[in-house]
mmCIF file of C-alpha atoms in Angstrom:
data_model
loop_
_atom_site.group_PDB
_atom_site.id
_atom_site.type_symbol
_atom_site.label_atom_id
_atom_site.label_comp_id
_atom_site.label_asym_id
_atom_site.label_seq_id
_atom_site.Cartn_x
_atom_site.Cartn_y
_atom_site.Cartn_z
ATOM 1 C CA MET R 1 0.969 75.932 125.171
ATOM 2 C CA THR R 2 1.226 72.694 123.217
ATOM 3 C CA ASP R 3 2.770 69.583 124.740
ATOM 4 C CA SER R 4 4.292 67.216 122.178
ATOM 5 C CA THR R 5 4.663 64.239 124.524
ATOM 6 C CA THR R 6 2.494 61.185 124.026
ATOM 7 C CA PHE R 7 0.682 59.628 126.953
ATOM 8 C CA ARG R 8 1.177 55.875 127.317
ATOM 9 C CA ASN R 9 -1.381 53.994 129.381
ATOM 10 C CA PRO R 10 0.563 52.411 132.252
ATOM 11 C CA VAL R 11 -2.216 49.909 133.031
ATOM 12 C CA ALA R 12 -3.122 48.390 129.658
ATOM 13 C CA ALA R 13 -1.744 49.394 126.268
ATOM 14 C CA ARG R 14 -3.992 49.577 123.188
ATOM 15 C CA SER R 15 -7.185 49.662 125.237
ATOM 16 C CA ALA R 16 -9.854 52.040 123.965
ATOM 17 C CA ASP R 17 -12.905 53.085 126.017
ATOM 18 C CA PRO R 18 -11.509 51.760 129.326
ATOM 19 C CA TRP R 19 -13.655 51.100 132.408
ATOM 20 C CA VAL R 20 -12.448 49.739 135.751
ATOM 21 C CA TYR R 21 -14.579 48.403 138.597
ATOM 22 C CA LYS R 22 -13.473 46.982 141.937
ATOM 23 C CA HIS R 23 -16.009 44.344 142.954
ATOM 24 C CA ALA R 24 -16.843 43.273 146.502
ATOM 25 C CA ASP R 25 -15.047 39.991 145.690
ATOM 26 C CA GLY R 26 -11.753 41.941 145.834
ATOM 27 C CA PHE R 27 -11.007 41.679 142.100
ATOM 28 C CA TYR R 28 -10.608 44.513 139.627
ATOM 29 C CA TYR R 29 -12.620 44.177 136.419
ATOM 30 C CA PHE R 30 -11.403 46.052 133.352
ATOM 31 C CA MET R 31 -13.486 46.384 130.202
ATOM 32 C CA CYS R 32 -12.179 47.861 126.969
ATOM 33 C CA THR R 33 -12.606 47.898 123.212
ATOM 34 C CA ARG R 34 -9.974 45.949 121.319
ATOM 35 C CA GLY R 35 -10.476 46.380 117.604
ATOM 36 C CA ASP R 36 -13.705 44.537 116.757
ATOM 37 C CA ARG R 37 -14.590 43.204 120.222
ATOM 38 C CA LEU R 38 -15.210 44.084 123.865
ATOM 39 C CA GLU R 39 -12.944 42.392 126.333
ATOM 40 C CA LEU R 40 -13.241 41.931 130.114
ATOM 41 C CA SER R 41 -10.169 41.284 132.261
ATOM 42 C CA ARG R 42 -10.024 40.315 135.924
ATOM 43 C CA SER R 43 -7.098 40.719 138.299
ATOM 44 C CA ALA R 44 -6.463 40.869 142.030
ATOM 45 C CA ARG R 45 -4.184 43.883 141.446
ATOM 46 C CA LEU R 46 -4.986 46.883 139.262
ATOM 47 C CA SER R 47 -1.315 47.228 138.318
ATOM 48 C CA GLU R 48 -1.449 43.716 136.815
ATOM 49 C CA ILE R 49 -4.747 44.023 134.934
ATOM 50 C CA ALA R 50 -2.967 43.649 131.565
ATOM 51 C CA LYS R 51 -1.871 40.162 132.713
ATOM 52 C CA GLY R 52 -5.279 39.248 134.140
ATOM 53 C CA ASP R 53 -7.756 36.614 132.994
ATOM 54 C CA ARG R 54 -9.341 37.853 129.734
ATOM 55 C CA THR R 55 -12.724 37.046 128.254
ATOM 56 C CA VAL R 56 -14.313 38.364 125.053
ATOM 57 C CA ILE R 57 -17.789 39.523 126.098
ATOM 58 C CA TRP R 58 -19.089 40.935 122.796
ATOM 59 C CA VAL R 59 -18.411 40.748 119.072
ATOM 60 C CA PRO R 60 -20.602 42.248 116.349
ATOM 61 C CA GLU R 61 -22.981 40.075 114.379
ATOM 62 C CA PRO R 62 -21.572 38.888 111.040
ATOM 63 C CA GLY R 63 -21.760 41.827 108.652
ATOM 64 C CA GLY R 64 -22.604 44.204 111.510
ATOM 65 C CA ALA R 65 -20.834 47.370 112.523
#
């Protein structure tokens, strides 16, 4: 059976390779690939992680893959 519906991520759209961690500090940390960079977001609520504080934690070296 083939399902033709498309899944939409309800937590954070356009977020490849997602990882979520709930730290002892009570915050959720969400890391994902966004195009040419890795981004880390922090939020008190998982349902609001897309609105959380964002930080770019890695970009490739110039000319790198």
